[in-house]
Tab-separated table of C-alpha atoms in Angstrom:
chain	number	residue	atom	x	y	z
A	96	MET	CA	12.486	-13.600	-0.165
A	97	ASN	CA	12.854	-16.847	1.416
A	98	PRO	CA	9.254	-18.101	1.458
A	99	THR	CA	10.217	-21.409	3.680
A	100	GLY	CA	11.877	-19.078	6.242
A	101	LYS	CA	10.417	-19.069	9.836
A	102	VAL	CA	9.862	-15.635	11.749
A	103	THR	CA	11.299	-15.022	14.852
A	104	TYR	CA	9.976	-12.792	17.255
A	105	ILE	CA	13.035	-11.748	19.575
A	106	SER	CA	11.040	-9.340	21.806
A	107	LEU	CA	9.146	-12.624	23.147
A	108	SER	CA	10.700	-14.882	25.674
A	109	ALA	CA	9.616	-17.843	23.571
A	110	ASP	CA	8.001	-18.757	20.399
A	111	ASP	CA	4.125	-18.188	20.360
A	112	PRO	CA	2.365	-20.565	17.918
A	113	ALA	CA	-0.609	-18.176	17.913
A	114	ILE	CA	1.607	-15.468	16.592
A	115	ASP	CA	3.388	-17.356	14.454
A	116	ALA	CA	-0.071	-18.734	12.998
A	117	ALA	CA	-1.634	-15.153	12.614
A	118	PHE	CA	1.697	-13.863	11.138
A	119	GLY	CA	1.559	-16.846	8.609
A	120	THR	CA	-1.927	-16.112	8.014
A	121	ALA	CA	-1.300	-12.568	7.115
A	122	ILE	CA	1.814	-13.243	4.814
A	123	ALA	CA	-0.545	-15.233	2.604
A	124	ALA	CA	-3.136	-12.718	2.645
A	125	VAL	CA	-0.608	-10.188	1.420
A	126	ARG	CA	0.812	-12.566	-0.978
A	127	ALA	CA	-2.820	-12.666	-2.560
A	128	GLU	CA	-2.570	-9.094	-3.108
A	129	LEU	CA	0.634	-9.154	-4.889
A	130	GLY	CA	0.335	-7.482	-8.692
A	131	LYS	CA	-2.955	-6.145	-8.489
A	132	SER	CA	-3.881	-3.152	-10.133
A	133	HIS	CA	-4.728	0.032	-8.334
A	134	ALA	CA	-6.701	3.165	-9.743
A	135	LEU	CA	-6.215	6.940	-8.760
A	136	HIS	CA	-8.434	8.211	-5.924
A	137	VAL	CA	-8.866	12.003	-6.443
A	138	ALA	CA	-11.434	14.178	-4.519
A	139	GLY	CA	-13.434	11.172	-3.752
A	140	GLU	CA	-13.610	9.869	-7.347
A	141	THR	CA	-11.918	6.858	-8.513
A	142	ARG	CA	-10.034	7.320	-12.025
A	143	PRO	CA	-8.124	5.131	-14.031
A	144	GLY	CA	-5.141	7.225	-14.750
A	145	HIS	CA	-3.246	7.799	-17.743
A	146	VAL	CA	-0.398	5.395	-17.225
A	147	VAL	CA	0.535	2.218	-15.402
A	148	ILE	CA	3.433	2.114	-12.964
A	149	ASP	CA	4.864	-1.056	-12.146
A	150	SER	CA	5.821	-0.768	-8.283
A	151	SER	CA	8.579	-3.676	-7.933
A	152	ASN	CA	9.889	-5.641	-4.878
A	153	PRO	CA	12.961	-3.498	-3.788
A	154	THR	CA	14.868	-6.879	-2.805
A	155	ASP	CA	13.630	-8.646	-6.084
A	156	ALA	CA	12.675	-6.474	-8.795
A	157	ARG	CA	11.689	-9.142	-10.971
A	158	GLN	CA	8.400	-9.123	-8.485
A	159	VAL	CA	5.748	-6.739	-9.007
A	160	VAL	CA	4.246	-5.730	-5.809
A	161	ALA	CA	1.564	-3.531	-7.406
A	162	ARG	CA	0.376	-1.675	-10.490
A	163	VAL	CA	-0.357	1.494	-9.946
A	164	ALA	CA	-2.380	4.436	-12.056
A	165	GLY	CA	-0.062	7.529	-12.722
A	166	ALA	CA	-1.723	10.807	-12.502
A	167	GLY	CA	-1.883	12.970	-15.768
A	168	GLU	CA	-1.928	17.086	-15.282
A	169	ALA	CA	-5.842	17.199	-14.817
A	170	ASP	CA	-5.448	14.785	-12.031
A	171	LEU	CA	-2.861	16.787	-10.409
A	172	ARG	CA	-5.051	19.672	-10.702
A	173	ASP	CA	-7.873	18.363	-8.908
A	174	ALA	CA	-6.022	16.633	-6.270
A	175	VAL	CA	-4.536	19.845	-5.268
A	176	ALA	CA	-7.794	21.769	-5.186
A	177	ALA	CA	-9.369	19.211	-3.413
A	178	ALA	CA	-6.311	19.377	-0.845
A	179	ARG	CA	-6.803	23.056	-0.466
A	180	ALA	CA	-10.495	23.003	-0.233
A	181	ALA	CA	-10.056	20.362	2.710
A	182	VAL	CA	-7.604	22.384	4.664
A	183	PRO	CA	-9.932	24.655	6.547
A	184	ALA	CA	-11.900	21.420	7.857
A	185	TRP	CA	-8.561	19.588	8.410
A	186	SER	CA	-7.130	22.703	10.529
A	187	ALA	CA	-10.313	22.869	12.676
A	188	ARG	CA	-9.570	19.213	14.371
A	189	PRO	CA	-9.054	19.219	17.747
A	190	TRP	CA	-5.976	17.068	17.546
């Protein structure tokens, strides 16, 4: 990734300084989150997981985008049970 590159907006008729600034701010915010660890969330419960899996940038495998918790068998069983329990409520949604 070239950190000095400038984003261009092909769909706009001219560069927009406000959009460019907002994009730059958003990129900085995302960069600050790179490499952080993330726990599992199963049935409304936060869990540490059983292993840590590094998720790498597909264009630069040296860069770790996130470290995520890997689920174990009990986590999987609990997640499937929670999903099945949620089906009636989600099925009743008007959309």
